[in-house]
């Protein structure tokens, strides 16, 4: 009976082109381009291992700096080494993930300058996916690994009073953090449509933001903390959720509930970055070269 | 000699062309200067006179690091990328036929670049730093001049190291690995992360005699008046010796490499 019933249903009309949503299209294209770069990376496996290790060591240097500092002191800005390791690891992991997925955005300025962006525009694939996946560098896993290791040390060594409410804060912090950093990469890319030689400005927000978040907010001037909370909401990457995990008072006298806001902030950042990107792309004028 | 002066002027002009990039770089140096200065302030709050520096001196060290970052190319990436590319493609054969000395030609170009970066990327972050923090700036012209000499010697040492990195491409073909090692060593041993006087024990002793200390640690100490009289002469002698040794090594490697080019037929 079932077979007969099935046969009675006419087959769905096959269309030559199924319109998919831009998002699905973009993610699919991103995946394909990344797979291509992965194949090319793995052609030189030894070279990949060396550069990944170099990436690991280079990013480990700023934690070595913190260790050297703690060779002289017991606390920095009132925070112990394990507590700073937690802040460092959370920011490092979130930034590392964003850098792995979107880090190629800072090459956009060069593409605008030398005219190779034009080739991306004529392909039937979202430009953002193409730029983000361009020269996808798996070696950046070195940075993620380093961040995770320090985070692991921080979580084990710091005195955290775990409760049922605190547990989801940790993964939400890392995911939202990487979305916030990723949005910065995209917004920076949009900015480079306007100022082509200014990838450094983007780097001061991304790399600079990451460096800033490695230290506790008590180290910095209150106005700076206010700026990275309300203007460029970097504080939501790790400061606010991590200080809640540590039962520390949140900066600027913010209530504990703020520690649960990172997903909301991440969503707002992503939409704002998307809008900025669309505006930037629309303002693009080819150099004609 | 005239030709090298022209090449140096060319190096200066070439980098002076990138105005937006220079402005963006100044912005970056200033942002990082602020972040580092706050962390140093937290550290020196906890331990005043750490490493023999008081708070204004420690903060000055931070801003000198940002001001000299590009001048002394502490994070790599300068003429060496171009030279590596010329070696890889074989264009180097053309360079070797020119009636100028290869090493001196690139040195002159790099000195011109350094002069531009000192003015273009050094002064403005330093001014911002001095406005926002209490810095230990020398009141008389003496230490400023002594500092400039130390910086010039530091640039030559930096050049000599990067020249060796670039020449490694004759054997390795791909200079990325050597450049990365040089970058890591430069970052760690110049004092860019933390003054070398804060490095503990043997690590500190080794770090202070390596050539990289000539790039930031020594010029900064000269600026802060830590070395005067014979002490200053000793600093210059240390820098000049490393410069001489590394440049000479560069010449030896270069002549060995040139023979390879002939063997390969370009």
PDB file of N, CA and C in Angstrom, chain A residues 102-154:
ATOM      1  N   UNK A 102      38.326  34.277   9.714  1.00  0.00           N
ATOM      2  CA  UNK A 102      38.165  35.550   9.021  1.00  0.00           C
ATOM      3  C   UNK A 102      39.470  36.329   8.860  1.00  0.00           C
ATOM      4  N   UNK A 103      40.585  35.776   9.338  1.00  0.00           N
ATOM      5  CA  UNK A 103      41.838  36.527   9.403  1.00  0.00           C
ATOM      6  C   UNK A 103      42.338  37.050   8.069  1.00  0.00           C
ATOM      7  N   UNK A 104      41.844  36.446   6.964  1.00  0.00           N
ATOM      8  CA  UNK A 104      42.326  36.886   5.655  1.00  0.00           C
ATOM      9  C   UNK A 104      41.741  38.226   5.235  1.00  0.00           C
ATOM     10  N   UNK A 105      40.784  38.736   6.026  1.00  0.00           N
ATOM     11  CA  UNK A 105      40.124  39.988   5.652  1.00  0.00           C
ATOM     12  C   UNK A 105      41.117  41.139   5.505  1.00  0.00           C
ATOM     13  N   UNK A 106      42.253  41.062   6.225  1.00  0.00           N
ATOM     14  CA  UNK A 106      43.141  42.214   6.159  1.00  0.00           C
ATOM     15  C   UNK A 106      43.932  42.270   4.845  1.00  0.00           C
ATOM     16  N   UNK A 107      43.740  41.255   4.008  1.00  0.00           N
ATOM     17  CA  UNK A 107      44.376  41.304   2.684  1.00  0.00           C
ATOM     18  C   UNK A 107      43.530  42.095   1.687  1.00  0.00           C
ATOM     19  N   UNK A 108      42.339  42.478   2.113  1.00  0.00           N
ATOM     20  CA  UNK A 108      41.410  43.129   1.200  1.00  0.00           C
ATOM     21  C   UNK A 108      41.981  44.419   0.611  1.00  0.00           C
ATOM     22  N   UNK A 109      42.643  45.209   1.472  1.00  0.00           N
ATOM     23  CA  UNK A 109      43.197  46.486   1.012  1.00  0.00           C
ATOM     24  C   UNK A 109      44.114  46.284  -0.182  1.00  0.00           C
ATOM     25  N   UNK A 110      44.944  45.241  -0.097  1.00  0.00           N
ATOM     26  CA  UNK A 110      45.871  44.951  -1.196  1.00  0.00           C
ATOM     27  C   UNK A 110      45.101  44.617  -2.472  1.00  0.00           C
ATOM     28  N   UNK A 111      44.013  43.827  -2.304  1.00  0.00           N
ATOM     29  CA  UNK A 111      43.220  43.448  -3.474  1.00  0.00           C
ATOM     30  C   UNK A 111      42.550  44.663  -4.118  1.00  0.00           C
ATOM     31  N   UNK A 112      42.116  45.600  -3.270  1.00  0.00           N
ATOM     32  CA  UNK A 112      41.513  46.820  -3.812  1.00  0.00           C
ATOM     33  C   UNK A 112      42.567  47.590  -4.605  1.00  0.00           C
ATOM     34  N   UNK A 113      43.784  47.649  -4.025  1.00  0.00           N
ATOM     35  CA  UNK A 113      44.869  48.410  -4.640  1.00  0.00           C
ATOM     36  C   UNK A 113      45.306  47.815  -5.965  1.00  0.00           C
ATOM     37  N   UNK A 114      45.526  46.489  -5.979  1.00  0.00           N
ATOM     38  CA  UNK A 114      46.094  45.924  -7.216  1.00  0.00           C
ATOM     39  C   UNK A 114      45.009  45.469  -8.198  1.00  0.00           C
ATOM     40  N   UNK A 115      43.749  45.678  -7.843  1.00  0.00           N
ATOM     41  CA  UNK A 115      42.680  45.410  -8.799  1.00  0.00           C
ATOM     42  C   UNK A 115      42.204  43.976  -8.866  1.00  0.00           C
ATOM     43  N   UNK A 116      42.792  43.067  -8.054  1.00  0.00           N
ATOM     44  CA  UNK A 116      42.384  41.664  -8.147  1.00  0.00           C
ATOM     45  C   UNK A 116      41.025  41.428  -7.492  1.00  0.00           C
ATOM     46  N   UNK A 117      40.487  42.440  -6.808  1.00  0.00           N
ATOM     47  CA  UNK A 117      39.159  42.285  -6.226  1.00  0.00           C
ATOM     48  C   UNK A 117      38.115  42.115  -7.325  1.00  0.00           C
ATOM     49  N   UNK A 118      38.380  42.722  -8.481  1.00  0.00           N
ATOM     50  CA  UNK A 118      37.426  42.656  -9.594  1.00  0.00           C
ATOM     51  C   UNK A 118      37.087  41.218  -9.978  1.00  0.00           C
ATOM     52  N   UNK A 119      38.102  40.342  -9.919  1.00  0.00           N
ATOM     53  CA  UNK A 119      37.865  38.936 -10.267  1.00  0.00           C
ATOM     54  C   UNK A 119      36.864  38.302  -9.319  1.00  0.00           C
ATOM     55  N   UNK A 120      36.896  38.739  -8.060  1.00  0.00           N
ATOM     56  CA  UNK A 120      35.978  38.159  -7.085  1.00  0.00           C
ATOM     57  C   UNK A 120      34.551  38.642  -7.331  1.00  0.00           C
ATOM     58  N   UNK A 121      34.433  39.869  -7.864  1.00  0.00           N
ATOM     59  CA  UNK A 121      33.109  40.458  -8.051  1.00  0.00           C
ATOM     60  C   UNK A 121      32.319  39.765  -9.152  1.00  0.00           C
ATOM     61  N   UNK A 122      33.015  39.246 -10.161  1.00  0.00           N
ATOM     62  CA  UNK A 122      32.299  38.661 -11.285  1.00  0.00           C
ATOM     63  C   UNK A 122      31.897  37.206 -11.044  1.00  0.00           C
ATOM     64  N   UNK A 123      32.418  36.621  -9.962  1.00  0.00           N
ATOM     65  CA  UNK A 123      32.034  35.236  -9.672  1.00  0.00           C
ATOM     66  C   UNK A 123      30.674  35.205  -8.994  1.00  0.00           C
ATOM     67  N   UNK A 124      29.865  34.169  -9.289  1.00  0.00           N
ATOM     68  CA  UNK A 124      28.511  34.109  -8.718  1.00  0.00           C
ATOM     69  C   UNK A 124      28.524  33.594  -7.271  1.00  0.00           C
ATOM     70  N   UNK A 125      29.376  34.159  -6.464  1.00  0.00           N
ATOM     71  CA  UNK A 125      29.538  33.702  -5.080  1.00  0.00           C
ATOM     72  C   UNK A 125      29.673  34.966  -4.219  1.00  0.00           C
ATOM     73  N   UNK A 126      29.069  34.981  -3.032  1.00  0.00           N
ATOM     74  CA  UNK A 126      29.203  36.172  -2.182  1.00  0.00           C
ATOM     75  C   UNK A 126      30.664  36.596  -1.998  1.00  0.00           C
ATOM     76  N   UNK A 127      30.917  37.884  -2.178  1.00  0.00           N
ATOM     77  CA  UNK A 127      32.291  38.390  -2.105  1.00  0.00           C
ATOM     78  C   UNK A 127      32.874  38.190  -0.712  1.00  0.00           C
ATOM     79  N   UNK A 128      32.031  38.385   0.308  1.00  0.00           N
ATOM     80  CA  UNK A 128      32.524  38.240   1.681  1.00  0.00           C
ATOM     81  C   UNK A 128      33.106  36.848   1.912  1.00  0.00           C
ATOM     82  N   UNK A 129      32.390  35.820   1.426  1.00  0.00           N
ATOM     83  CA  UNK A 129      32.873  34.447   1.603  1.00  0.00           C
ATOM     84  C   UNK A 129      34.209  34.257   0.894  1.00  0.00           C
ATOM     85  N   UNK A 130      34.333  34.863  -0.294  1.00  0.00           N
ATOM     86  CA  UNK A 130      35.573  34.710  -1.058  1.00  0.00           C
ATOM     87  C   UNK A 130      36.748  35.390  -0.368  1.00  0.00           C
ATOM     88  N   UNK A 131      36.501  36.613   0.117  1.00  0.00           N
ATOM     89  CA  UNK A 131      37.588  37.352   0.764  1.00  0.00           C
ATOM     90  C   UNK A 131      37.987  36.676   2.071  1.00  0.00           C
ATOM     91  N   UNK A 132      36.990  36.225   2.837  1.00  0.00           N
ATOM     92  CA  UNK A 132      37.276  35.620   4.141  1.00  0.00           C
ATOM     93  C   UNK A 132      38.026  34.303   3.992  1.00  0.00           C
ATOM     94  N   UNK A 133      37.725  33.563   2.930  1.00  0.00           N
ATOM     95  CA  UNK A 133      38.358  32.253   2.756  1.00  0.00           C
ATOM     96  C   UNK A 133      39.662  32.342   1.972  1.00  0.00           C
ATOM     97  N   UNK A 134      39.950  33.535   1.453  1.00  0.00           N
ATOM     98  CA  UNK A 134      41.132  33.726   0.618  1.00  0.00           C
ATOM     99  C   UNK A 134      42.394  33.315   1.376  1.00  0.00           C
ATOM    100  N   UNK A 135      43.191  32.450   0.776  1.00  0.00           N
ATOM    101  CA  UNK A 135      44.437  31.979   1.400  1.00  0.00           C
ATOM    102  C   UNK A 135      44.210  31.498   2.823  1.00  0.00           C
ATOM    103  N   UNK A 136      43.144  30.747   3.015  1.00  0.00           N
ATOM    104  CA  UNK A 136      42.823  30.211   4.340  1.00  0.00           C
ATOM    105  C   UNK A 136      44.061  29.560   4.946  1.00  0.00           C
ATOM    106  N   UNK A 137      44.465  30.044   6.117  1.00  0.00           N
ATOM    107  CA  UNK A 137      45.735  29.603   6.699  1.00  0.00           C
ATOM    108  C   UNK A 137      45.486  28.720   7.914  1.00  0.00           C
ATOM    109  N   UNK A 138      45.591  27.414   7.699  1.00  0.00           N
ATOM    110  CA  UNK A 138      45.338  26.473   8.786  1.00  0.00           C
ATOM    111  C   UNK A 138      46.381  26.598   9.895  1.00  0.00           C
ATOM    112  N   UNK A 139      47.556  27.199   9.539  1.00  0.00           N
ATOM    113  CA  UNK A 139      48.596  27.346  10.548  1.00  0.00           C
ATOM    114  C   UNK A 139      48.104  28.169  11.738  1.00  0.00           C
ATOM    115  N   UNK A 140      47.017  28.958  11.515  1.00  0.00           N
ATOM    116  CA  UNK A 140      46.489  29.780  12.606  1.00  0.00           C
ATOM    117  C   UNK A 140      45.886  28.935  13.716  1.00  0.00           C
ATOM    118  N   UNK A 141      45.762  27.615  13.457  1.00  0.00           N
ATOM    119  CA  UNK A 141      45.374  26.704  14.535  1.00  0.00           C
ATOM    120  C   UNK A 141      46.368  26.806  15.682  1.00  0.00           C
ATOM    121  N   UNK A 142      47.609  27.189  15.366  1.00  0.00           N
ATOM    122  CA  UNK A 142      48.636  27.343  16.398  1.00  0.00           C
ATOM    123  C   UNK A 142      48.182  28.323  17.464  1.00  0.00           C
ATOM    124  N   UNK A 143      47.547  29.410  17.020  1.00  0.00           N
ATOM    125  CA  UNK A 143      47.081  30.429  17.953  1.00  0.00           C
ATOM    126  C   UNK A 143      45.926  29.896  18.810  1.00  0.00           C
ATOM    127  N   UNK A 144      44.991  29.180  18.148  1.00  0.00           N
ATOM    128  CA  UNK A 144      43.848  28.629  18.880  1.00  0.00           C
ATOM    129  C   UNK A 144      44.345  27.646  19.942  1.00  0.00           C
ATOM    130  N   UNK A 145      45.276  26.772  19.526  1.00  0.00           N
ATOM    131  CA  UNK A 145      45.817  25.775  20.445  1.00  0.00           C
ATOM    132  C   UNK A 145      46.451  26.448  21.659  1.00  0.00           C
ATOM    133  N   UNK A 146      47.229  27.475  21.386  1.00  0.00           N
ATOM    134  CA  UNK A 146      47.907  28.182  22.474  1.00  0.00           C
ATOM    135  C   UNK A 146      46.881  28.795  23.430  1.00  0.00           C
ATOM    136  N   UNK A 147      45.850  29.421  22.869  1.00  0.00           N
ATOM    137  CA  UNK A 147      44.814  30.022  23.696  1.00  0.00           C
ATOM    138  C   UNK A 147      44.101  28.974  24.552  1.00  0.00           C
ATOM    139  N   UNK A 148      43.773  27.836  23.931  1.00  0.00           N
ATOM    140  CA  UNK A 148      43.072  26.779  24.658  1.00  0.00           C
ATOM    141  C   UNK A 148      43.920  26.216  25.797  1.00  0.00           C
ATOM    142  N   UNK A 149      45.221  26.070  25.551  1.00  0.00           N
ATOM    143  CA  UNK A 149      46.105  25.530  26.590  1.00  0.00           C
ATOM    144  C   UNK A 149      46.140  26.459  27.801  1.00  0.00           C
ATOM    145  N   UNK A 150      46.303  27.770  27.530  1.00  0.00           N
ATOM    146  CA  UNK A 150      46.355  28.725  28.640  1.00  0.00           C
ATOM    147  C   UNK A 150      45.000  28.782  29.339  1.00  0.00           C
ATOM    148  N   UNK A 151      43.918  28.712  28.547  1.00  0.00           N
ATOM    149  CA  UNK A 151      42.573  28.710  29.134  1.00  0.00           C
ATOM    150  C   UNK A 151      42.398  27.498  30.055  1.00  0.00           C
ATOM    151  N   UNK A 152      42.858  26.347  29.572  1.00  0.00           N
ATOM    152  CA  UNK A 152      42.772  25.127  30.374  1.00  0.00           C
ATOM    153  C   UNK A 152      43.508  25.288  31.691  1.00  0.00           C
ATOM    154  N   UNK A 153      44.708  25.841  31.622  1.00  0.00           N
ATOM    155  CA  UNK A 153      45.478  26.076  32.846  1.00  0.00           C
ATOM    156  C   UNK A 153      44.708  27.013  33.784  1.00  0.00           C
ATOM    157  N   UNK A 154      44.164  28.095  33.215  1.00  0.00           N
ATOM    158  CA  UNK A 154      43.425  29.067  34.022  1.00  0.00           C
ATOM    159  C   UNK A 154      42.220  28.432  34.703  1.00  0.00           C
TER     160      UNK A 154
END
